[in-house]
């Protein structure tokens, strides 16, 4: 029984030291982590991403890290013109702390609050085709999302072919 308890205590201490070390690393490298996340996103899909504030919280979703972007704007460049596809006052991403350090952004939850999504079928479909075709090549995808939530959102759908536009209000 003593050997078993020593093994369990050793494993517990190792896990706590690993999580503690990861937490300290994340706290001291917030800017580098956000830059790495945005560069990985930029490599996989050609998007222009702007935000006013970035924060990482390790306490609220322990052992996960919560990445929070404020006043986020995502644009796509299409034939020398910028097209805004998403804006949000707040976007929260819950990410595994250990994966975050390794640069693998497996997002557990993505909650986007108070903003607007503009859907242009031709533009977005070509973007999605590019993204899915990259998946079949040798390219290593480092971002995945398990759960996606929109709160207090306006969805604008523009169909240039039929000259239609639809506005949908999404509360939750």
PDB file of C-alpha atoms in Angstrom:
ATOM      1  CA  UNK A   1       0.000   0.000   0.000  1.00  0.00           C
ATOM      2  CA  UNK A   2       2.881   2.391   0.759  1.00  0.00           C
ATOM      3  CA  UNK A   3       4.375   1.879  -2.693  1.00  0.00           C
ATOM      4  CA  UNK A   4       0.978   2.488  -4.276  1.00  0.00           C
ATOM      5  CA  UNK A   5       0.505   5.719  -2.262  1.00  0.00           C
ATOM      6  CA  UNK A   6       4.006   6.900  -3.211  1.00  0.00           C
ATOM      7  CA  UNK A   7       3.241   6.309  -6.897  1.00  0.00           C
ATOM      8  CA  UNK A   8      -0.121   8.133  -6.668  1.00  0.00           C
ATOM      9  CA  UNK A   9       1.425  11.063  -4.766  1.00  0.00           C
ATOM     10  CA  UNK A  10       4.316  11.234  -7.270  1.00  0.00           C
ATOM     11  CA  UNK A  11       1.923  11.295 -10.203  1.00  0.00           C
ATOM     12  CA  UNK A  12      -0.213  13.951  -8.501  1.00  0.00           C
ATOM     13  CA  UNK A  13       2.849  16.116  -7.781  1.00  0.00           C
ATOM     14  CA  UNK A  14       4.024  15.709 -11.396  1.00  0.00           C
ATOM     15  CA  UNK A  15       0.622  16.745 -12.769  1.00  0.00           C
ATOM     16  CA  UNK A  16       0.435  19.769 -10.456  1.00  0.00           C
ATOM     17  CA  UNK A  17       3.990  20.856 -11.342  1.00  0.00           C
ATOM     18  CA  UNK A  18       3.257  20.470 -15.055  1.00  0.00           C
ATOM     19  CA  UNK A  19       0.045  22.519 -14.815  1.00  0.00           C
ATOM     20  CA  UNK A  20       1.764  25.093 -12.599  1.00  0.00           C
ATOM     21  CA  UNK A  21       4.680  25.411 -15.002  1.00  0.00           C
ATOM     22  CA  UNK A  22       2.317  25.752 -17.964  1.00  0.00           C
ATOM     23  CA  UNK A  23       0.331  28.412 -16.099  1.00  0.00           C
ATOM     24  CA  UNK A  24       3.440  30.454 -15.294  1.00  0.00           C
ATOM     25  CA  UNK A  25       4.639  30.168 -18.891  1.00  0.00           C
ATOM     26  CA  UNK A  26       1.258  31.296 -20.244  1.00  0.00           C
ATOM     27  CA  UNK A  27       1.024  34.277 -17.869  1.00  0.00           C
ATOM     28  CA  UNK A  28       4.459  35.574 -18.849  1.00  0.00           C
ATOM     29  CA  UNK A  29       3.996  34.972 -22.593  1.00  0.00           C
ATOM     30  CA  UNK A  30       0.489  36.359 -23.275  1.00  0.00           C
ATOM     31  CA  UNK A  31       1.524  38.550 -26.206  1.00  0.00           C
ATOM     32  CA  UNK A  32       3.561  35.811 -27.906  1.00  0.00           C
ATOM     33  CA  UNK A  33       0.691  33.335 -27.518  1.00  0.00           C
ATOM     34  CA  UNK A  34      -1.843  35.734 -29.068  1.00  0.00           C
ATOM     35  CA  UNK A  35       0.560  36.530 -31.928  1.00  0.00           C
ATOM     36  CA  UNK A  36       1.177  32.825 -32.534  1.00  0.00           C
ATOM     37  CA  UNK A  37      -2.572  32.087 -32.519  1.00  0.00           C
ATOM     38  CA  UNK A  38      -3.251  34.864 -35.032  1.00  0.00           C
ATOM     39  CA  UNK A  39      -0.313  33.829 -37.246  1.00  0.00           C
ATOM     40  CA  UNK A  40      -1.528  30.210 -37.335  1.00  0.00           C
ATOM     41  CA  UNK A  41      -5.000  31.461 -38.268  1.00  0.00           C
ATOM     42  CA  UNK A  42      -3.501  33.758 -40.928  1.00  0.00           C
ATOM     43  CA  UNK A  43      -1.492  30.836 -42.412  1.00  0.00           C
ATOM     44  CA  UNK A  44      -4.535  28.597 -42.682  1.00  0.00           C
ATOM     45  CA  UNK A  45      -7.032  31.182 -43.920  1.00  0.00           C
ATOM     46  CA  UNK A  46      -6.226  34.613 -45.353  1.00  0.00           C
ATOM     47  CA  UNK A  47      -8.009  36.875 -42.841  1.00  0.00           C
ATOM     48  CA  UNK A  48      -7.282  40.342 -41.476  1.00  0.00           C
ATOM     49  CA  UNK A  49      -7.921  40.231 -37.714  1.00  0.00           C
ATOM     50  CA  UNK A  50      -7.962  43.307 -35.471  1.00  0.00           C
ATOM     51  CA  UNK A  51      -8.727  43.613 -31.766  1.00  0.00           C
ATOM     52  CA  UNK A  52      -8.337  46.226 -29.030  1.00  0.00           C
ATOM     53  CA  UNK A  53      -7.521  44.062 -26.001  1.00  0.00           C
ATOM     54  CA  UNK A  54      -6.367  40.496 -25.344  1.00  0.00           C
ATOM     55  CA  UNK A  55      -6.305  38.586 -22.043  1.00  0.00           C
ATOM     56  CA  UNK A  56      -5.643  35.040 -20.855  1.00  0.00           C
ATOM     57  CA  UNK A  57      -7.368  33.720 -17.729  1.00  0.00           C
ATOM     58  CA  UNK A  58      -6.192  30.494 -16.148  1.00  0.00           C
ATOM     59  CA  UNK A  59      -8.479  30.554 -13.122  1.00  0.00           C
ATOM     60  CA  UNK A  60     -11.965  30.689 -14.636  1.00  0.00           C
ATOM     61  CA  UNK A  61     -11.730  27.435 -16.667  1.00  0.00           C
ATOM     62  CA  UNK A  62      -8.904  25.531 -14.929  1.00  0.00           C
ATOM     63  CA  UNK A  63      -7.138  23.383 -16.256  1.00  0.00           C
ATOM     64  CA  UNK A  64      -8.079  25.138 -19.485  1.00  0.00           C
ATOM     65  CA  UNK A  65      -7.060  28.659 -20.452  1.00  0.00           C
ATOM     66  CA  UNK A  66      -9.634  31.260 -21.508  1.00  0.00           C
ATOM     67  CA  UNK A  67      -8.441  33.577 -24.287  1.00  0.00           C
ATOM     68  CA  UNK A  68     -10.511  36.768 -24.542  1.00  0.00           C
ATOM     69  CA  UNK A  69     -10.408  39.257 -27.407  1.00  0.00           C
ATOM     70  CA  UNK A  70     -12.318  42.555 -27.155  1.00  0.00           C
ATOM     71  CA  UNK A  71     -13.600  44.657 -30.071  1.00  0.00           C
ATOM     72  CA  UNK A  72     -12.671  41.984 -32.592  1.00  0.00           C
ATOM     73  CA  UNK A  73     -13.022  42.565 -36.316  1.00  0.00           C
ATOM     74  CA  UNK A  74     -12.357  39.955 -39.015  1.00  0.00           C
ATOM     75  CA  UNK A  75     -12.072  41.020 -42.645  1.00  0.00           C
ATOM     76  CA  UNK A  76     -11.304  39.042 -45.760  1.00  0.00           C
ATOM     77  CA  UNK A  77      -9.412  40.491 -48.706  1.00  0.00           C
ATOM     78  CA  UNK A  78     -11.203  39.791 -51.959  1.00  0.00           C
ATOM     79  CA  UNK A  79     -10.057  41.344 -55.236  1.00  0.00           C
ATOM     80  CA  UNK A  80      -8.419  44.420 -53.668  1.00  0.00           C
ATOM     81  CA  UNK A  81     -11.367  45.205 -51.397  1.00  0.00           C
ATOM     82  CA  UNK A  82     -11.860  44.468 -47.714  1.00  0.00           C
ATOM     83  CA  UNK A  83     -15.043  42.650 -46.759  1.00  0.00           C
ATOM     84  CA  UNK A  84     -15.988  42.579 -43.074  1.00  0.00           C
ATOM     85  CA  UNK A  85     -17.264  39.115 -42.244  1.00  0.00           C
ATOM     86  CA  UNK A  86     -17.415  39.318 -38.450  1.00  0.00           C
ATOM     87  CA  UNK A  87     -17.324  41.895 -35.679  1.00  0.00           C
ATOM     88  CA  UNK A  88     -17.739  41.271 -31.962  1.00  0.00           C
ATOM     89  CA  UNK A  89     -17.484  43.179 -28.723  1.00  0.00           C
ATOM     90  CA  UNK A  90     -16.184  40.062 -26.999  1.00  0.00           C
ATOM     91  CA  UNK A  91     -14.908  36.659 -28.109  1.00  0.00           C
ATOM     92  CA  UNK A  92     -13.915  34.000 -25.574  1.00  0.00           C
ATOM     93  CA  UNK A  93     -12.000  30.872 -26.505  1.00  0.00           C
ATOM     94  CA  UNK A  94     -11.434  28.006 -24.063  1.00  0.00           C
ATOM     95  CA  UNK A  95      -8.210  26.147 -24.911  1.00  0.00           C
ATOM     96  CA  UNK A  96      -6.265  23.280 -23.321  1.00  0.00           C
ATOM     97  CA  UNK A  97      -3.330  24.901 -21.485  1.00  0.00           C
ATOM     98  CA  UNK A  98      -0.738  22.293 -22.459  1.00  0.00           C
ATOM     99  CA  UNK A  99      -1.779  22.311 -26.133  1.00  0.00           C
ATOM    100  CA  UNK A 100      -1.673  26.118 -26.077  1.00  0.00           C
ATOM    101  CA  UNK A 101       2.030  26.065 -25.216  1.00  0.00           C
ATOM    102  CA  UNK A 102       2.711  23.602 -28.054  1.00  0.00           C
ATOM    103  CA  UNK A 103       0.897  25.820 -30.575  1.00  0.00           C
ATOM    104  CA  UNK A 104      -2.025  23.437 -31.119  1.00  0.00           C
ATOM    105  CA  UNK A 105      -5.156  25.526 -30.670  1.00  0.00           C
ATOM    106  CA  UNK A 106      -7.847  22.915 -30.032  1.00  0.00           C
ATOM    107  CA  UNK A 107     -10.659  25.213 -28.985  1.00  0.00           C
ATOM    108  CA  UNK A 108     -13.100  23.624 -26.577  1.00  0.00           C
ATOM    109  CA  UNK A 109     -15.599  26.509 -26.585  1.00  0.00           C
ATOM    110  CA  UNK A 110     -15.889  29.607 -28.752  1.00  0.00           C
ATOM    111  CA  UNK A 111     -18.368  32.198 -27.475  1.00  0.00           C
ATOM    112  CA  UNK A 112     -18.878  35.305 -29.590  1.00  0.00           C
ATOM    113  CA  UNK A 113     -20.981  38.079 -28.059  1.00  0.00           C
ATOM    114  CA  UNK A 114     -22.692  41.201 -29.363  1.00  0.00           C
ATOM    115  CA  UNK A 115     -21.780  41.847 -32.937  1.00  0.00           C
ATOM    116  CA  UNK A 116     -22.522  41.180 -36.553  1.00  0.00           C
ATOM    117  CA  UNK A 117     -21.770  38.482 -39.126  1.00  0.00           C
ATOM    118  CA  UNK A 118     -21.925  39.286 -42.827  1.00  0.00           C
ATOM    119  CA  UNK A 119     -22.364  36.248 -45.050  1.00  0.00           C
ATOM    120  CA  UNK A 120     -21.508  36.689 -48.714  1.00  0.00           C
ATOM    121  CA  UNK A 121     -22.180  33.268 -50.291  1.00  0.00           C
ATOM    122  CA  UNK A 122     -19.586  33.437 -53.078  1.00  0.00           C
ATOM    123  CA  UNK A 123     -16.825  34.899 -50.917  1.00  0.00           C
ATOM    124  CA  UNK A 124     -17.396  32.691 -47.876  1.00  0.00           C
ATOM    125  CA  UNK A 125     -17.904  29.527 -49.941  1.00  0.00           C
ATOM    126  CA  UNK A 126     -14.613  30.088 -51.767  1.00  0.00           C
ATOM    127  CA  UNK A 127     -12.926  30.679 -48.393  1.00  0.00           C
ATOM    128  CA  UNK A 128     -14.411  27.457 -46.990  1.00  0.00           C
ATOM    129  CA  UNK A 129     -13.380  25.527 -50.111  1.00  0.00           C
ATOM    130  CA  UNK A 130      -9.841  26.823 -49.708  1.00  0.00           C
ATOM    131  CA  UNK A 131      -9.865  25.834 -46.033  1.00  0.00           C
ATOM    132  CA  UNK A 132     -11.244  22.337 -46.674  1.00  0.00           C
ATOM    133  CA  UNK A 133      -8.921  21.701 -49.625  1.00  0.00           C
ATOM    134  CA  UNK A 134      -5.939  22.577 -47.411  1.00  0.00           C
ATOM    135  CA  UNK A 135      -7.174  19.917 -45.002  1.00  0.00           C
ATOM    136  CA  UNK A 136      -6.710  17.196 -47.598  1.00  0.00           C
ATOM    137  CA  UNK A 137      -3.126  18.171 -48.348  1.00  0.00           C
ATOM    138  CA  UNK A 138      -0.076  17.645 -46.196  1.00  0.00           C
ATOM    139  CA  UNK A 139      -0.763  20.938 -44.398  1.00  0.00           C
ATOM    140  CA  UNK A 140      -1.005  20.510 -40.655  1.00  0.00           C
ATOM    141  CA  UNK A 141      -4.105  22.193 -39.267  1.00  0.00           C
ATOM    142  CA  UNK A 142      -3.547  23.580 -35.802  1.00  0.00           C
ATOM    143  CA  UNK A 143      -6.961  25.092 -35.071  1.00  0.00           C
ATOM    144  CA  UNK A 144     -10.176  23.195 -34.407  1.00  0.00           C
ATOM    145  CA  UNK A 145     -13.374  24.234 -32.599  1.00  0.00           C
ATOM    146  CA  UNK A 146     -15.607  21.813 -30.678  1.00  0.00           C
ATOM    147  CA  UNK A 147     -18.438  24.179 -29.618  1.00  0.00           C
ATOM    148  CA  UNK A 148     -19.445  27.492 -31.204  1.00  0.00           C
ATOM    149  CA  UNK A 149     -21.949  29.901 -29.560  1.00  0.00           C
ATOM    150  CA  UNK A 150     -23.306  33.231 -30.826  1.00  0.00           C
ATOM    151  CA  UNK A 151     -24.994  35.580 -28.317  1.00  0.00           C
ATOM    152  CA  UNK A 152     -26.865  38.791 -29.231  1.00  0.00           C
ATOM    153  CA  UNK A 153     -25.878  38.706 -32.857  1.00  0.00           C
ATOM    154  CA  UNK A 154     -27.091  39.996 -36.169  1.00  0.00           C
ATOM    155  CA  UNK A 155     -26.573  37.759 -39.184  1.00  0.00           C
ATOM    156  CA  UNK A 156     -26.678  39.522 -42.556  1.00  0.00           C
ATOM    157  CA  UNK A 157     -26.920  37.324 -45.643  1.00  0.00           C
ATOM    158  CA  UNK A 158     -26.169  39.009 -48.955  1.00  0.00           C
ATOM    159  CA  UNK A 159     -26.992  37.257 -52.215  1.00  0.00           C
ATOM    160  CA  UNK A 160     -25.583  39.427 -55.009  1.00  0.00           C
ATOM    161  CA  UNK A 161     -26.744  37.014 -57.720  1.00  0.00           C
ATOM    162  CA  UNK A 162     -30.442  37.444 -56.847  1.00  0.00           C
ATOM    163  CA  UNK A 163     -30.058  40.950 -55.330  1.00  0.00           C
ATOM    164  CA  UNK A 164     -31.413  39.789 -51.980  1.00  0.00           C
ATOM    165  CA  UNK A 165     -30.405  40.508 -48.419  1.00  0.00           C
ATOM    166  CA  UNK A 166     -31.704  38.885 -45.263  1.00  0.00           C
ATOM    167  CA  UNK A 167     -31.168  40.091 -41.697  1.00  0.00           C
ATOM    168  CA  UNK A 168     -31.496  37.554 -38.869  1.00  0.00           C
ATOM    169  CA  UNK A 169     -31.329  38.460 -35.177  1.00  0.00           C
ATOM    170  CA  UNK A 170     -29.671  35.715 -33.087  1.00  0.00           C
ATOM    171  CA  UNK A 171     -30.219  36.125 -29.340  1.00  0.00           C
ATOM    172  CA  UNK A 172     -28.522  32.950 -28.160  1.00  0.00           C
TER     173      UNK A 172
END
